[in-house]
Amino acid sequence: GTLEAFRRSGVEVKTKLVTPLTRRSAPPAATGLRSEQGVYYLARLSVMKDGPVLLEDLYLSPSVFPRLERFNLSGRSLSELVQDHYHLEPVGGRQAFRVGALAAERARLLGVTARTPLLFVERSVDFAGAPGALFAQMACRTDLCAFSQTLSPQPAEAQNA
């Protein structure tokens, strides 16, 4: 998870919910989520000492994460919650990257203008029996923080599947 990665690297971030957890009847098509139960949605902002650095829109499958609304998600690592309470570990996923700008209102949350180039990451996370159960759209300020990722090889049994 993103917050957990900040913590592991020794970077102190505080998060606040921009949009508290809600239930939407249908997810945006880009998420790839399909559910008769709709989708959970929340938006959160991560702030370092130098300012806001990350704006995330998170979409989760209610069938994989039932009763998610019972948890306080403010300032909490979502990956930790998924492991501790749902006993799920990611088994794969996909990411796409692009550079672009946000609409003015959302850009202000990150402390930038609507013309400021930002790194956008779209991440779909797969769990056993639940491909794409979590989808994140992230707008990242690379002027305040370098974003990197460590890739590791798949276990041999996964390569042969």
PDB file of N, CA, C and O in Angstrom, residues 1-62:
ATOM      1  N   GLY A   1       0.813  -1.188   0.000  1.00  0.00           N
ATOM      2  CA  GLY A   1       0.000   0.000   0.000  1.00  0.00           C
ATOM      3  C   GLY A   1       0.859   1.256   0.000  1.00  0.00           C
ATOM      4  O   GLY A   1       2.022   1.250   0.403  1.00  0.00           O
ATOM      5  N   THR A   2       0.304   2.326  -0.471  1.00  0.00           N
ATOM      6  CA  THR A   2       1.027   3.582  -0.609  1.00  0.00           C
ATOM      7  C   THR A   2       1.424   4.169   0.737  1.00  0.00           C
ATOM      8  O   THR A   2       2.572   4.556   0.941  1.00  0.00           O
ATOM      9  N   LEU A   3       0.498   4.248   1.679  1.00  0.00           N
ATOM     10  CA  LEU A   3       0.827   4.799   2.994  1.00  0.00           C
ATOM     11  C   LEU A   3       1.861   3.949   3.710  1.00  0.00           C
ATOM     12  O   LEU A   3       2.767   4.464   4.362  1.00  0.00           O
ATOM     13  N   GLU A   4       1.732   2.651   3.582  1.00  0.00           N
ATOM     14  CA  GLU A   4       2.690   1.746   4.204  1.00  0.00           C
ATOM     15  C   GLU A   4       4.073   1.938   3.594  1.00  0.00           C
ATOM     16  O   GLU A   4       5.082   1.883   4.294  1.00  0.00           O
ATOM     17  N   ALA A   5       4.146   2.181   2.297  1.00  0.00           N
ATOM     18  CA  ALA A   5       5.434   2.424   1.635  1.00  0.00           C
ATOM     19  C   ALA A   5       6.085   3.703   2.161  1.00  0.00           C
ATOM     20  O   ALA A   5       7.299   3.741   2.383  1.00  0.00           O
ATOM     21  N   PHE A   6       5.293   4.752   2.365  1.00  0.00           N
ATOM     22  CA  PHE A   6       5.836   5.977   2.955  1.00  0.00           C
ATOM     23  C   PHE A   6       6.422   5.676   4.331  1.00  0.00           C
ATOM     24  O   PHE A   6       7.533   6.084   4.655  1.00  0.00           O
ATOM     25  N   ARG A   7       5.666   4.966   5.137  1.00  0.00           N
ATOM     26  CA  ARG A   7       6.113   4.664   6.504  1.00  0.00           C
ATOM     27  C   ARG A   7       7.385   3.830   6.515  1.00  0.00           C
ATOM     28  O   ARG A   7       8.302   4.078   7.291  1.00  0.00           O
ATOM     29  N   ARG A   8       7.439   2.805   5.651  1.00  0.00           N
ATOM     30  CA  ARG A   8       8.624   1.944   5.588  1.00  0.00           C
ATOM     31  C   ARG A   8       9.860   2.725   5.171  1.00  0.00           C
ATOM     32  O   ARG A   8      10.971   2.387   5.565  1.00  0.00           O
ATOM     33  N   SER A   9       9.688   3.754   4.354  1.00  0.00           N
ATOM     34  CA  SER A   9      10.839   4.533   3.898  1.00  0.00           C
ATOM     35  C   SER A   9      11.210   5.636   4.878  1.00  0.00           C
ATOM     36  O   SER A   9      12.136   6.402   4.631  1.00  0.00           O
ATOM     37  N   GLY A  10      10.480   5.745   5.985  1.00  0.00           N
ATOM     38  CA  GLY A  10      10.798   6.733   7.000  1.00  0.00           C
ATOM     39  C   GLY A  10      10.216   8.107   6.742  1.00  0.00           C
ATOM     40  O   GLY A  10      10.545   9.062   7.437  1.00  0.00           O
ATOM     41  N   VAL A  11       9.357   8.231   5.753  1.00  0.00           N
ATOM     42  CA  VAL A  11       8.730   9.509   5.435  1.00  0.00           C
ATOM     43  C   VAL A  11       7.423   9.618   6.220  1.00  0.00           C
ATOM     44  O   VAL A  11       6.566   8.739   6.126  1.00  0.00           O
ATOM     45  N   GLU A  12       7.306  10.679   7.000  1.00  0.00           N
ATOM     46  CA  GLU A  12       6.087  10.873   7.777  1.00  0.00           C
ATOM     47  C   GLU A  12       5.034  11.572   6.925  1.00  0.00           C
ATOM     48  O   GLU A  12       5.276  12.643   6.377  1.00  0.00           O
ATOM     49  N   VAL A  13       3.900  10.923   6.771  1.00  0.00           N
ATOM     50  CA  VAL A  13       2.768  11.520   6.061  1.00  0.00           C
ATOM     51  C   VAL A  13       1.541  11.432   6.946  1.00  0.00           C
ATOM     52  O   VAL A  13       1.385  10.499   7.724  1.00  0.00           O
ATOM     53  N   LYS A  14       0.709  12.402   6.802  1.00  0.00           N
ATOM     54  CA  LYS A  14      -0.591  12.390   7.463  1.00  0.00           C
ATOM     55  C   LYS A  14      -1.628  12.334   6.352  1.00  0.00           C
ATOM     56  O   LYS A  14      -1.467  12.961   5.308  1.00  0.00           O
ATOM     57  N   THR A  15      -2.668  11.567   6.587  1.00  0.00           N
ATOM     58  CA  THR A  15      -3.733  11.491   5.588  1.00  0.00           C
ATOM     59  C   THR A  15      -5.025  12.002   6.186  1.00  0.00           C
ATOM     60  O   THR A  15      -5.269  11.872   7.388  1.00  0.00           O
ATOM     61  N   LYS A  16      -5.813  12.585   5.314  1.00  0.00           N
ATOM     62  CA  LYS A  16      -7.156  12.975   5.729  1.00  0.00           C
ATOM     63  C   LYS A  16      -8.111  12.593   4.620  1.00  0.00           C
ATOM     64  O   LYS A  16      -7.756  12.584   3.437  1.00  0.00           O
ATOM     65  N   LEU A  17      -9.303  12.239   5.041  1.00  0.00           N
ATOM     66  CA  LEU A  17     -10.318  11.888   4.059  1.00  0.00           C
ATOM     67  C   LEU A  17     -10.877  13.153   3.430  1.00  0.00           C
ATOM     68  O   LEU A  17     -11.320  14.057   4.128  1.00  0.00           O
ATOM     69  N   VAL A  18     -10.826  13.216   2.123  1.00  0.00           N
ATOM     70  CA  VAL A  18     -11.417  14.312   1.367  1.00  0.00           C
ATOM     71  C   VAL A  18     -12.891  13.991   1.134  1.00  0.00           C
ATOM     72  O   VAL A  18     -13.752  14.848   1.243  1.00  0.00           O
ATOM     73  N   THR A  19     -13.152  12.731   0.836  1.00  0.00           N
ATOM     74  CA  THR A  19     -14.514  12.208   0.703  1.00  0.00           C
ATOM     75  C   THR A  19     -14.592  10.964   1.566  1.00  0.00           C
ATOM     76  O   THR A  19     -13.878   9.986   1.302  1.00  0.00           O
ATOM     77  N   PRO A  20     -15.406  10.987   2.622  1.00  0.00           N
ATOM     78  CA  PRO A  20     -15.525   9.792   3.472  1.00  0.00           C
ATOM     79  C   PRO A  20     -16.064   8.610   2.672  1.00  0.00           C
ATOM     80  O   PRO A  20     -16.643   8.775   1.606  1.00  0.00           O
ATOM     81  N   LEU A  21     -15.872   7.432   3.224  1.00  0.00           N
ATOM     82  CA  LEU A  21     -16.343   6.215   2.577  1.00  0.00           C
ATOM     83  C   LEU A  21     -17.834   6.315   2.274  1.00  0.00           C
ATOM     84  O   LEU A  21     -18.638   6.621   3.159  1.00  0.00           O
ATOM     85  N   THR A  22     -18.180   6.086   1.018  1.00  0.00           N
ATOM     86  CA  THR A  22     -19.579   6.089   0.582  1.00  0.00           C
ATOM     87  C   THR A  22     -19.809   4.862  -0.284  1.00  0.00           C
ATOM     88  O   THR A  22     -18.869   4.210  -0.728  1.00  0.00           O
ATOM     89  N   ARG A  23     -21.047   4.575  -0.527  1.00  0.00           N
ATOM     90  CA  ARG A  23     -21.418   3.478  -1.422  1.00  0.00           C
ATOM     91  C   ARG A  23     -21.988   4.098  -2.670  1.00  0.00           C
ATOM     92  O   ARG A  23     -22.892   4.935  -2.598  1.00  0.00           O
ATOM     93  N   ARG A  24     -21.459   3.751  -3.814  1.00  0.00           N
ATOM     94  CA  ARG A  24     -21.963   4.238  -5.096  1.00  0.00           C
ATOM     95  C   ARG A  24     -22.630   3.095  -5.827  1.00  0.00           C
ATOM     96  O   ARG A  24     -22.201   1.948  -5.729  1.00  0.00           O
ATOM     97  N   SER A  25     -23.670   3.442  -6.581  1.00  0.00           N
ATOM     98  CA  SER A  25     -24.417   2.396  -7.268  1.00  0.00           C
ATOM     99  C   SER A  25     -23.618   1.750  -8.391  1.00  0.00           C
ATOM    100  O   SER A  25     -23.799   0.577  -8.689  1.00  0.00           O
ATOM    101  N   ALA A  26     -22.721   2.516  -9.008  1.00  0.00           N
ATOM    102  CA  ALA A  26     -21.917   1.960 -10.094  1.00  0.00           C
ATOM    103  C   ALA A  26     -20.550   2.633 -10.106  1.00  0.00           C
ATOM    104  O   ALA A  26     -20.450   3.846  -9.942  1.00  0.00           O
ATOM    105  N   PRO A  27     -19.496   1.848 -10.308  1.00  0.00           N
ATOM    106  CA  PRO A  27     -18.159   2.437 -10.392  1.00  0.00           C
ATOM    107  C   PRO A  27     -17.911   3.026 -11.771  1.00  0.00           C
ATOM    108  O   PRO A  27     -18.553   2.621 -12.744  1.00  0.00           O
ATOM    109  N   PRO A  28     -16.972   3.981 -11.884  1.00  0.00           N
ATOM    110  CA  PRO A  28     -16.583   4.446 -13.211  1.00  0.00           C
ATOM    111  C   PRO A  28     -16.059   3.275 -14.045  1.00  0.00           C
ATOM    112  O   PRO A  28     -15.448   2.342 -13.498  1.00  0.00           O
ATOM    113  N   ALA A  29     -16.281   3.299 -15.332  1.00  0.00           N
ATOM    114  CA  ALA A  29     -15.868   2.191 -16.201  1.00  0.00           C
ATOM    115  C   ALA A  29     -14.386   1.895 -16.106  1.00  0.00           C
ATOM    116  O   ALA A  29     -13.964   0.736 -16.192  1.00  0.00           O
ATOM    117  N   ALA A  30     -13.555   2.920 -15.904  1.00  0.00           N
ATOM    118  CA  ALA A  30     -12.100   2.739 -15.859  1.00  0.00           C
ATOM    119  C   ALA A  30     -11.654   1.805 -14.747  1.00  0.00           C
ATOM    120  O   ALA A  30     -10.578   1.214 -14.825  1.00  0.00           O
ATOM    121  N   THR A  31     -12.454   1.645 -13.701  1.00  0.00           N
ATOM    122  CA  THR A  31     -12.035   0.815 -12.566  1.00  0.00           C
ATOM    123  C   THR A  31     -12.046  -0.667 -12.904  1.00  0.00           C
ATOM    124  O   THR A  31     -11.340  -1.445 -12.272  1.00  0.00           O
ATOM    125  N   GLY A  32     -12.871  -1.079 -13.849  1.00  0.00           N
ATOM    126  CA  GLY A  32     -12.994  -2.489 -14.174  1.00  0.00           C
ATOM    127  C   GLY A  32     -13.797  -3.267 -13.156  1.00  0.00           C
ATOM    128  O   GLY A  32     -14.016  -4.463 -13.308  1.00  0.00           O
ATOM    129  N   LEU A  33     -14.263  -2.607 -12.080  1.00  0.00           N
ATOM    130  CA  LEU A  33     -15.062  -3.291 -11.060  1.00  0.00           C
ATOM    131  C   LEU A  33     -16.465  -3.559 -11.589  1.00  0.00           C
ATOM    132  O   LEU A  33     -17.090  -2.692 -12.189  1.00  0.00           O
ATOM    133  N   ARG A  34     -16.941  -4.753 -11.348  1.00  0.00           N
ATOM    134  CA  ARG A  34     -18.297  -5.135 -11.725  1.00  0.00           C
ATOM    135  C   ARG A  34     -18.974  -5.684 -10.476  1.00  0.00           C
ATOM    136  O   ARG A  34     -18.485  -6.640  -9.886  1.00  0.00           O
ATOM    137  N   SER A  35     -20.061  -5.069 -10.074  1.00  0.00           N
ATOM    138  CA  SER A  35     -20.711  -5.543  -8.864  1.00  0.00           C
ATOM    139  C   SER A  35     -22.175  -5.143  -8.858  1.00  0.00           C
ATOM    140  O   SER A  35     -22.507  -3.998  -9.130  1.00  0.00           O
ATOM    141  N   GLU A  36     -23.012  -6.098  -8.542  1.00  0.00           N
ATOM    142  CA  GLU A  36     -24.439  -5.798  -8.380  1.00  0.00           C
ATOM    143  C   GLU A  36     -24.658  -4.978  -7.111  1.00  0.00           C
ATOM    144  O   GLU A  36     -25.664  -4.327  -6.946  1.00  0.00           O
ATOM    145  N   GLN A  37     -23.688  -5.034  -6.197  1.00  0.00           N
ATOM    146  CA  GLN A  37     -23.790  -4.326  -4.921  1.00  0.00           C
ATOM    147  C   GLN A  37     -23.255  -2.903  -5.008  1.00  0.00           C
ATOM    148  O   GLN A  37     -23.179  -2.205  -4.016  1.00  0.00           O
ATOM    149  N   GLY A  38     -22.842  -2.467  -6.180  1.00  0.00           N
ATOM    150  CA  GLY A  38     -22.236  -1.151  -6.300  1.00  0.00           C
ATOM    151  C   GLY A  38     -20.767  -1.224  -5.923  1.00  0.00           C
ATOM    152  O   GLY A  38     -20.119  -2.253  -6.085  1.00  0.00           O
ATOM    153  N   VAL A  39     -20.263  -0.134  -5.385  1.00  0.00           N
ATOM    154  CA  VAL A  39     -18.841  -0.060  -5.070  1.00  0.00           C
ATOM    155  C   VAL A  39     -18.648   0.890  -3.891  1.00  0.00           C
ATOM    156  O   VAL A  39     -19.410   1.833  -3.710  1.00  0.00           O
ATOM    157  N   TYR A  40     -17.661   0.601  -3.055  1.00  0.00           N
ATOM    158  CA  TYR A  40     -17.258   1.550  -2.026  1.00  0.00           C
ATOM    159  C   TYR A  40     -16.331   2.570  -2.678  1.00  0.00           C
ATOM    160  O   TYR A  40     -15.515   2.218  -3.527  1.00  0.00           O
ATOM    161  N   TYR A  41     -16.432   3.826  -2.231  1.00  0.00           N
ATOM    162  CA  TYR A  41     -15.562   4.884  -2.742  1.00  0.00           C
ATOM    163  C   TYR A  41     -15.113   5.772  -1.595  1.00  0.00           C
ATOM    164  O   TYR A  41     -15.893   6.072  -0.689  1.00  0.00           O
ATOM    165  N   LEU A  42     -13.848   6.193  -1.650  1.00  0.00           N
ATOM    166  CA  LEU A  42     -13.357   7.222  -0.743  1.00  0.00           C
ATOM    167  C   LEU A  42     -12.212   7.950  -1.433  1.00  0.00           C
ATOM    168  O   LEU A  42     -11.579   7.422  -2.348  1.00  0.00           O
ATOM    169  N   ALA A  43     -11.989   9.182  -1.007  1.00  0.00           N
ATOM    170  CA  ALA A  43     -10.856   9.966  -1.509  1.00  0.00           C
ATOM    171  C   ALA A  43     -10.067  10.449  -0.308  1.00  0.00           C
ATOM    172  O   ALA A  43     -10.650  10.856   0.700  1.00  0.00           O
ATOM    173  N   ARG A  44      -8.744  10.377  -0.419  1.00  0.00           N
ATOM    174  CA  ARG A  44      -7.914  10.831   0.683  1.00  0.00           C
ATOM    175  C   ARG A  44      -6.703  11.605   0.151  1.00  0.00           C
ATOM    176  O   ARG A  44      -6.253  11.404  -0.969  1.00  0.00           O
ATOM    177  N   LEU A  45      -6.230  12.492   1.011  1.00  0.00           N
ATOM    178  CA  LEU A  45      -5.107  13.360   0.698  1.00  0.00           C
ATOM    179  C   LEU A  45      -3.974  13.041   1.666  1.00  0.00           C
ATOM    180  O   LEU A  45      -4.193  12.992   2.877  1.00  0.00           O
ATOM    181  N   SER A  46      -2.780  12.833   1.131  1.00  0.00           N
ATOM    182  CA  SER A  46      -1.603  12.589   1.957  1.00  0.00           C
ATOM    183  C   SER A  46      -0.730  13.831   1.948  1.00  0.00           C
ATOM    184  O   SER A  46      -0.444  14.398   0.890  1.00  0.00           O
ATOM    185  N   VAL A  47      -0.310  14.255   3.153  1.00  0.00           N
ATOM    186  CA  VAL A  47       0.452  15.485   3.318  1.00  0.00           C
ATOM    187  C   VAL A  47       1.756  15.186   4.047  1.00  0.00           C
ATOM    188  O   VAL A  47       1.757  14.529   5.081  1.00  0.00           O
ATOM    189  N   MET A  48       2.856  15.671   3.470  1.00  0.00           N
ATOM    190  CA  MET A  48       4.166  15.609   4.118  1.00  0.00           C
ATOM    191  C   MET A  48       4.435  16.968   4.750  1.00  0.00           C
ATOM    192  O   MET A  48       3.647  17.898   4.577  1.00  0.00           O
ATOM    193  N   LYS A  49       5.560  17.100   5.419  1.00  0.00           N
ATOM    194  CA  LYS A  49       5.879  18.385   6.053  1.00  0.00           C
ATOM    195  C   LYS A  49       5.966  19.515   5.046  1.00  0.00           C
ATOM    196  O   LYS A  49       5.667  20.661   5.365  1.00  0.00           O
ATOM    197  N   ASP A  50       6.345  19.217   3.790  1.00  0.00           N
ATOM    198  CA  ASP A  50       6.470  20.240   2.759  1.00  0.00           C
ATOM    199  C   ASP A  50       5.147  20.568   2.070  1.00  0.00           C
ATOM    200  O   ASP A  50       5.086  21.501   1.279  1.00  0.00           O
ATOM    201  N   GLY A  51       4.124  19.792   2.340  1.00  0.00           N
ATOM    202  CA  GLY A  51       2.820  20.071   1.741  1.00  0.00           C
ATOM    203  C   GLY A  51       2.139  18.823   1.226  1.00  0.00           C
ATOM    204  O   GLY A  51       2.647  17.703   1.361  1.00  0.00           O
ATOM    205  N   PRO A  52       0.956  19.005   0.606  1.00  0.00           N
ATOM    206  CA  PRO A  52       0.208  17.870   0.059  1.00  0.00           C
ATOM    207  C   PRO A  52       0.994  17.218  -1.076  1.00  0.00           C
ATOM    208  O   PRO A  52       1.564  17.907  -1.914  1.00  0.00           O
ATOM    209  N   VAL A  53       1.005  15.887  -1.086  1.00  0.00           N
ATOM    210  CA  VAL A  53       1.829  15.181  -2.056  1.00  0.00           C
ATOM    211  C   VAL A  53       1.058  14.150  -2.882  1.00  0.00           C
ATOM    212  O   VAL A  53       1.475  13.803  -3.981  1.00  0.00           O
ATOM    213  N   LEU A  54      -0.086  13.678  -2.377  1.00  0.00           N
ATOM    214  CA  LEU A  54      -0.783  12.588  -3.046  1.00  0.00           C
ATOM    215  C   LEU A  54      -2.284  12.707  -2.819  1.00  0.00           C
ATOM    216  O   LEU A  54      -2.735  12.870  -1.689  1.00  0.00           O
ATOM    217  N   LEU A  55      -3.048  12.602  -3.897  1.00  0.00           N
ATOM    218  CA  LEU A  55      -4.508  12.587  -3.835  1.00  0.00           C
ATOM    219  C   LEU A  55      -4.964  11.266  -4.434  1.00  0.00           C
ATOM    220  O   LEU A  55      -4.619  10.944  -5.576  1.00  0.00           O
ATOM    221  N   GLU A  56      -5.706  10.487  -3.651  1.00  0.00           N
ATOM    222  CA  GLU A  56      -6.130   9.153  -4.087  1.00  0.00           C
ATOM    223  C   GLU A  56      -7.647   9.042  -4.119  1.00  0.00           C
ATOM    224  O   GLU A  56      -8.327   9.464  -3.189  1.00  0.00           O
ATOM    225  N   ASP A  57      -8.145   8.444  -5.190  1.00  0.00           N
ATOM    226  CA  ASP A  57      -9.542   8.018  -5.292  1.00  0.00           C
ATOM    227  C   ASP A  57      -9.510   6.504  -5.255  1.00  0.00           C
ATOM    228  O   ASP A  57      -8.862   5.868  -6.096  1.00  0.00           O
ATOM    229  N   LEU A  58     -10.177   5.914  -4.271  1.00  0.00           N
ATOM    230  CA  LEU A  58     -10.125   4.475  -4.059  1.00  0.00           C
ATOM    231  C   LEU A  58     -11.507   3.857  -4.224  1.00  0.00           C
ATOM    232  O   LEU A  58     -12.493   4.363  -3.681  1.00  0.00           O
ATOM    233  N   TYR A  59     -11.558   2.770  -4.965  1.00  0.00           N
ATOM    234  CA  TYR A  59     -12.799   2.041  -5.230  1.00  0.00           C
ATOM    235  C   TYR A  59     -12.584   0.595  -4.795  1.00  0.00           C
ATOM    236  O   TYR A  59     -11.596  -0.028  -5.173  1.00  0.00           O
ATOM    237  N   LEU A  60     -13.519   0.064  -4.004  1.00  0.00           N
ATOM    238  CA  LEU A  60     -13.376  -1.281  -3.477  1.00  0.00           C
ATOM    239  C   LEU A  60     -14.665  -2.080  -3.673  1.00  0.00           C
ATOM    240  O   LEU A  60     -15.765  -1.531  -3.529  1.00  0.00           O
ATOM    241  N   SER A  61     -14.503  -3.350  -3.917  1.00  0.00           N
ATOM    242  CA  SER A  61     -15.635  -4.244  -4.105  1.00  0.00           C
ATOM    243  C   SER A  61     -16.289  -4.588  -2.770  1.00  0.00           C
ATOM    244  O   SER A  61     -15.624  -5.132  -1.880  1.00  0.00           O
ATOM    245  N   PRO A  62     -17.589  -4.312  -2.604  1.00  0.00           N
ATOM    246  CA  PRO A  62     -18.272  -4.669  -1.349  1.00  0.00           C
ATOM    247  C   PRO A  62     -18.359  -6.173  -1.109  1.00  0.00           C
ATOM    248  O   PRO A  62     -18.424  -6.611   0.033  1.00  0.00           O
TER     249      PRO A  62
END
